[in-house]
Structures are given as structure tokens and as C-alpha cells.
Amino acid sequence: MENVKINIKFLDNNKERQAPFYATDGSAGMDLKACLDRSITLKPLERALIPTGIAISLPGPQYGAFIFARSGLASKHGITLANCVGVVDSDYTGEIKVALINLSNEPYTINNGERIAQLVIMKVAKAQFNVTDTLVETKRGSGGFGSTGAF
């Protein structure tokens, strides 16, 4: 796994001042924690933008930071990301916030310091589109949803 240096800024609302970290050597993501003055209760199907108290600076446009749901929070409590995956562009240096939604039938309370999402740093490529009238033929071709068969 390649190492990349990421500058982090702790915002005034962040009293803990702990950088995200990898829980194990094999972890792809680092937990993001809620940075709250008071707990927030999400009712069923309610959304909220949860601050993390951190801002980061990526080393250049070849990197992006991606926010993913925590699988345990989603599977056990129905709390997941409202936008499926959050994208932090290399030129964004404001506070990282996480858009959460409660997909369960029960209210769920988010407390300060709770692990709410995962942050993954990845290389990205810039697309350069080339307009053409034909594409390379493949076995699948234009077959869409379900075209590769059943499980």
C-alpha cells in the first residue's frame, strides 16, 4: 500500500483533536467521527449533515478522498450515507461533513465522538473524452441490468 502525506487541520469545534487512523494494517478506510456540541437524533427517513471537526488538504488533483458508510452502522441500525459515497475533491479544504440518513423504523441518536463513516484516500484519473461513432465490440455489448445472468 502506498503512503501519501495528507495535511489535516483541526477546527475550533474539535476538542479531541485526533486524526483519523487505520484500525488495522489491512484497513482501507479510516473512521470519521461526529464532532457535535450536542447529540442529534435522526428519526426514520430523516437526514442530517454531521460535522467531523476536520479539514484536509490532498497533495494534488491525482488524489481524492471518498467517504463510505460504516457497514456495522448500516447493517445494525440502518444509518448510512444519504449520497451513497461522498467525494472530497483535491481543491476542497473546508470541513468534512457527512450526510447521514436513517433508513430504519427506529430513531437513532448520534453522539459526539461516534464513528459515523469511513474516509478512503484514492488516486483518481482525469478523463479525456474522444468523440467516436464506434466503440470496441465486447461480448456484453449494450446488455444492461441483468444481462450477465442470474447468480
PDB file of C-alpha atoms in Angstrom:
ATOM      1  CA  MET A   1       0.000   0.000   0.000  1.00  0.00           C
ATOM      2  CA  GLU A   2       1.382   3.388  -0.994  1.00  0.00           C
ATOM      3  CA  ASN A   3       1.767   6.042   1.699  1.00  0.00           C
ATOM      4  CA  VAL A   4       0.704   9.605   0.959  1.00  0.00           C
ATOM      5  CA  LYS A   5       1.021  12.621   3.251  1.00  0.00           C
ATOM      6  CA  ILE A   6      -2.248  14.411   3.982  1.00  0.00           C
ATOM      7  CA  ASN A   7      -2.319  17.724   5.824  1.00  0.00           C
ATOM      8  CA  ILE A   8      -5.076  17.904   8.432  1.00  0.00           C
ATOM      9  CA  LYS A   9      -6.499  20.917  10.239  1.00  0.00           C
ATOM     10  CA  PHE A  10      -8.447  20.583  13.487  1.00  0.00           C
ATOM     11  CA  LEU A  11     -11.281  23.089  13.552  1.00  0.00           C
ATOM     12  CA  ASP A  12     -12.273  25.113  16.614  1.00  0.00           C
ATOM     13  CA  ASN A  13     -15.255  22.823  17.313  1.00  0.00           C
ATOM     14  CA  ASN A  14     -12.922  19.781  17.566  1.00  0.00           C
ATOM     15  CA  LYS A  15     -11.846  19.404  21.202  1.00  0.00           C
ATOM     16  CA  GLU A  16     -10.457  15.837  20.821  1.00  0.00           C
ATOM     17  CA  ARG A  17      -8.028  16.750  18.032  1.00  0.00           C
ATOM     18  CA  GLN A  18      -7.468  13.146  16.965  1.00  0.00           C
ATOM     19  CA  ALA A  19      -6.668  12.460  13.328  1.00  0.00           C
ATOM     20  CA  PRO A  20      -8.494   9.605  11.586  1.00  0.00           C
ATOM     21  CA  PHE A  21      -6.422   6.422  11.686  1.00  0.00           C
ATOM     22  CA  TYR A  22      -6.378   2.899  10.272  1.00  0.00           C
ATOM     23  CA  ALA A  23      -7.680   0.385  12.830  1.00  0.00           C
ATOM     24  CA  THR A  24      -5.619  -2.478  11.358  1.00  0.00           C
ATOM     25  CA  ASP A  25      -2.777  -2.912   8.861  1.00  0.00           C
ATOM     26  CA  GLY A  26      -5.286  -4.197   6.314  1.00  0.00           C
ATOM     27  CA  SER A  27      -7.815  -1.370   6.724  1.00  0.00           C
ATOM     28  CA  ALA A  28      -8.607   0.550   3.545  1.00  0.00           C
ATOM     29  CA  GLY A  29     -10.549   3.261   5.361  1.00  0.00           C
ATOM     30  CA  MET A  30     -10.178   5.402   8.453  1.00  0.00           C
ATOM     31  CA  ASP A  31     -13.131   6.086  10.725  1.00  0.00           C
ATOM     32  CA  LEU A  32     -14.576   9.596  10.712  1.00  0.00           C
ATOM     33  CA  LYS A  33     -16.100  10.710  13.998  1.00  0.00           C
ATOM     34  CA  ALA A  34     -19.005  13.030  14.694  1.00  0.00           C
ATOM     35  CA  CYS A  35     -17.913  16.363  16.162  1.00  0.00           C
ATOM     36  CA  LEU A  36     -21.025  17.634  17.937  1.00  0.00           C
ATOM     37  CA  ASP A  37     -21.850  20.120  20.686  1.00  0.00           C
ATOM     38  CA  ARG A  38     -24.988  18.090  21.401  1.00  0.00           C
ATOM     39  CA  SER A  39     -26.328  14.711  20.299  1.00  0.00           C
ATOM     40  CA  ILE A  40     -28.502  14.535  17.184  1.00  0.00           C
ATOM     41  CA  THR A  41     -31.409  12.089  16.907  1.00  0.00           C
ATOM     42  CA  LEU A  42     -32.331  11.003  13.399  1.00  0.00           C
ATOM     43  CA  LYS A  43     -35.942   9.923  13.043  1.00  0.00           C
ATOM     44  CA  PRO A  44     -36.805   7.267  10.442  1.00  0.00           C
ATOM     45  CA  LEU A  45     -36.020   8.583   6.931  1.00  0.00           C
ATOM     46  CA  GLU A  46     -34.556  11.798   8.373  1.00  0.00           C
ATOM     47  CA  ARG A  47     -31.255  13.185   7.061  1.00  0.00           C
ATOM     48  CA  ALA A  48     -28.614  15.320   8.762  1.00  0.00           C
ATOM     49  CA  LEU A  49     -25.264  16.800   7.820  1.00  0.00           C
ATOM     50  CA  ILE A  50     -22.850  15.774  10.575  1.00  0.00           C
ATOM     51  CA  PRO A  51     -19.636  17.776  11.105  1.00  0.00           C
ATOM     52  CA  THR A  52     -16.336  15.975  11.753  1.00  0.00           C
ATOM     53  CA  GLY A  53     -14.276  18.900  13.044  1.00  0.00           C
ATOM     54  CA  ILE A  54     -11.521  18.304  10.494  1.00  0.00           C
ATOM     55  CA  ALA A  55     -10.425  19.682   7.152  1.00  0.00           C
ATOM     56  CA  ILE A  56      -7.778  18.120   4.932  1.00  0.00           C
ATOM     57  CA  SER A  57      -5.514  19.134   2.092  1.00  0.00           C
ATOM     58  CA  LEU A  58      -4.851  16.460  -0.510  1.00  0.00           C
ATOM     59  CA  PRO A  59      -1.432  16.516  -2.223  1.00  0.00           C
ATOM     60  CA  GLY A  60      -2.826  17.257  -5.682  1.00  0.00           C
ATOM     61  CA  PRO A  61      -5.531  16.556  -8.257  1.00  0.00           C
ATOM     62  CA  GLN A  62      -4.342  12.954  -8.669  1.00  0.00           C
ATOM     63  CA  TYR A  63      -5.975  12.165  -5.281  1.00  0.00           C
ATOM     64  CA  GLY A  64      -9.491  12.226  -3.944  1.00  0.00           C
ATOM     65  CA  ALA A  65     -10.910  11.463  -0.526  1.00  0.00           C
ATOM     66  CA  PHE A  66     -14.016   9.293  -0.531  1.00  0.00           C
ATOM     67  CA  ILE A  67     -16.498   8.882   2.295  1.00  0.00           C
ATOM     68  CA  PHE A  68     -18.174   5.492   2.653  1.00  0.00           C
ATOM     69  CA  ALA A  69     -20.759   4.143   5.076  1.00  0.00           C
ATOM     70  CA  ARG A  70     -19.686   2.092   8.079  1.00  0.00           C
ATOM     71  CA  SER A  71     -21.048  -1.374   7.407  1.00  0.00           C
ATOM     72  CA  GLY A  72     -21.891  -2.111  11.045  1.00  0.00           C
ATOM     73  CA  LEU A  73     -23.813   1.135  11.494  1.00  0.00           C
ATOM     74  CA  ALA A  74     -25.751   0.458   8.295  1.00  0.00           C
ATOM     75  CA  SER A  75     -26.489  -3.230   8.876  1.00  0.00           C
ATOM     76  CA  LYS A  76     -27.296  -2.989  12.589  1.00  0.00           C
ATOM     77  CA  HIS A  77     -29.042   0.392  12.757  1.00  0.00           C
ATOM     78  CA  GLY A  78     -29.951   1.429   9.200  1.00  0.00           C
ATOM     79  CA  ILE A  79     -27.714   4.521   9.361  1.00  0.00           C
ATOM     80  CA  THR A  80     -25.955   5.108   6.060  1.00  0.00           C
ATOM     81  CA  LEU A  81     -24.882   7.905   3.724  1.00  0.00           C
ATOM     82  CA  ALA A  82     -27.608   9.970   2.080  1.00  0.00           C
ATOM     83  CA  ASN A  83     -25.436  10.342  -1.045  1.00  0.00           C
ATOM     84  CA  CYS A  84     -24.092   6.744  -1.110  1.00  0.00           C
ATOM     85  CA  VAL A  85     -20.467   7.905  -1.440  1.00  0.00           C
ATOM     86  CA  GLY A  86     -19.158  11.345  -0.531  1.00  0.00           C
ATOM     87  CA  VAL A  87     -16.444  12.817  -2.706  1.00  0.00           C
ATOM     88  CA  VAL A  88     -13.904  15.273  -1.317  1.00  0.00           C
ATOM     89  CA  ASP A  89     -12.161  16.937  -4.260  1.00  0.00           C
ATOM     90  CA  SER A  90      -8.478  17.824  -4.083  1.00  0.00           C
ATOM     91  CA  ASP A  91      -9.233  21.559  -4.104  1.00  0.00           C
ATOM     92  CA  TYR A  92     -11.785  21.442  -1.252  1.00  0.00           C
ATOM     93  CA  THR A  93     -10.243  22.443   2.064  1.00  0.00           C
ATOM     94  CA  GLY A  94     -13.340  23.106   4.163  1.00  0.00           C
ATOM     95  CA  GLU A  95     -14.725  20.976   6.969  1.00  0.00           C
ATOM     96  CA  ILE A  96     -15.535  17.404   6.044  1.00  0.00           C
ATOM     97  CA  LYS A  97     -19.191  16.773   6.798  1.00  0.00           C
ATOM     98  CA  VAL A  98     -21.082  13.509   6.441  1.00  0.00           C
ATOM     99  CA  ALA A  99     -24.644  13.371   5.090  1.00  0.00           C
ATOM    100  CA  LEU A 100     -26.338  10.595   7.074  1.00  0.00           C
ATOM    101  CA  ILE A 101     -29.820   9.140   6.666  1.00  0.00           C
ATOM    102  CA  ASN A 102     -31.773   6.817   8.947  1.00  0.00           C
ATOM    103  CA  LEU A 103     -33.277   4.027   6.833  1.00  0.00           C
ATOM    104  CA  SER A 104     -34.597   2.118   9.842  1.00  0.00           C
ATOM    105  CA  ASN A 105     -38.000   2.289  11.522  1.00  0.00           C
ATOM    106  CA  GLU A 106     -36.484   3.478  14.809  1.00  0.00           C
ATOM    107  CA  PRO A 107     -34.922   6.808  15.859  1.00  0.00           C
ATOM    108  CA  TYR A 108     -31.137   6.716  16.194  1.00  0.00           C
ATOM    109  CA  THR A 109     -29.049   9.121  18.283  1.00  0.00           C
ATOM    110  CA  ILE A 110     -25.611  10.208  17.062  1.00  0.00           C
ATOM    111  CA  ASN A 111     -23.276  11.267  19.859  1.00  0.00           C
ATOM    112  CA  ASN A 112     -20.111  13.331  19.850  1.00  0.00           C
ATOM    113  CA  GLY A 113     -17.098  11.157  19.004  1.00  0.00           C
ATOM    114  CA  GLU A 114     -19.189   8.376  17.456  1.00  0.00           C
ATOM    115  CA  ARG A 115     -17.672   6.709  14.387  1.00  0.00           C
ATOM    116  CA  ILE A 116     -20.070   7.627  11.575  1.00  0.00           C
ATOM    117  CA  ALA A 117     -18.306   6.909   8.278  1.00  0.00           C
ATOM    118  CA  GLN A 118     -15.049   5.813   6.670  1.00  0.00           C
ATOM    119  CA  LEU A 119     -12.570   8.000   4.800  1.00  0.00           C
ATOM    120  CA  VAL A 120     -10.590   6.403   1.963  1.00  0.00           C
ATOM    121  CA  ILE A 121      -7.842   8.229   0.057  1.00  0.00           C
ATOM    122  CA  MET A 122      -7.557   7.067  -3.573  1.00  0.00           C
ATOM    123  CA  LYS A 123      -5.784   8.005  -6.749  1.00  0.00           C
ATOM    124  CA  VAL A 124      -8.075   9.305  -9.461  1.00  0.00           C
ATOM    125  CA  ALA A 125      -7.630   9.804 -13.195  1.00  0.00           C
ATOM    126  CA  LYS A 126      -8.777  12.708 -15.340  1.00  0.00           C
ATOM    127  CA  ALA A 127     -10.877  11.586 -18.294  1.00  0.00           C
ATOM    128  CA  GLN A 128     -10.191  12.962 -21.743  1.00  0.00           C
ATOM    129  CA  PHE A 129     -13.144  12.092 -23.946  1.00  0.00           C
ATOM    130  CA  ASN A 130     -12.579  11.228 -27.580  1.00  0.00           C
ATOM    131  CA  VAL A 131     -15.766  11.503 -29.662  1.00  0.00           C
ATOM    132  CA  THR A 132     -16.254   8.486 -31.920  1.00  0.00           C
ATOM    133  CA  ASP A 133     -19.018   6.765 -33.881  1.00  0.00           C
ATOM    134  CA  THR A 134     -17.926   3.260 -32.867  1.00  0.00           C
ATOM    135  CA  LEU A 135     -16.779   1.547 -29.689  1.00  0.00           C
ATOM    136  CA  VAL A 136     -14.761  -1.624 -29.241  1.00  0.00           C
ATOM    137  CA  GLU A 137     -17.021  -4.700 -29.561  1.00  0.00           C
ATOM    138  CA  THR A 138     -17.418  -6.742 -26.365  1.00  0.00           C
ATOM    139  CA  LYS A 139     -19.316  -9.926 -25.534  1.00  0.00           C
ATOM    140  CA  ARG A 140     -21.714  -7.990 -23.297  1.00  0.00           C
ATOM    141  CA  GLY A 141     -22.136  -5.070 -25.664  1.00  0.00           C
ATOM    142  CA  SER A 142     -25.106  -2.885 -24.727  1.00  0.00           C
ATOM    143  CA  GLY A 143     -26.681  -5.509 -22.455  1.00  0.00           C
ATOM    144  CA  GLY A 144     -27.810  -3.667 -19.351  1.00  0.00           C
ATOM    145  CA  PHE A 145     -29.224  -4.585 -15.959  1.00  0.00           C
ATOM    146  CA  GLY A 146     -29.384  -8.360 -15.503  1.00  0.00           C
ATOM    147  CA  SER A 147     -27.794  -9.091 -18.861  1.00  0.00           C
ATOM    148  CA  THR A 148     -24.929 -11.126 -17.392  1.00  0.00           C
ATOM    149  CA  GLY A 149     -27.280 -13.744 -15.928  1.00  0.00           C
ATOM    150  CA  ALA A 150     -28.570 -14.808 -12.553  1.00  0.00           C
ATOM    151  CA  PHE A 151     -26.457 -15.563  -9.504  1.00  0.00           C
TER     152      PHE A 151
END
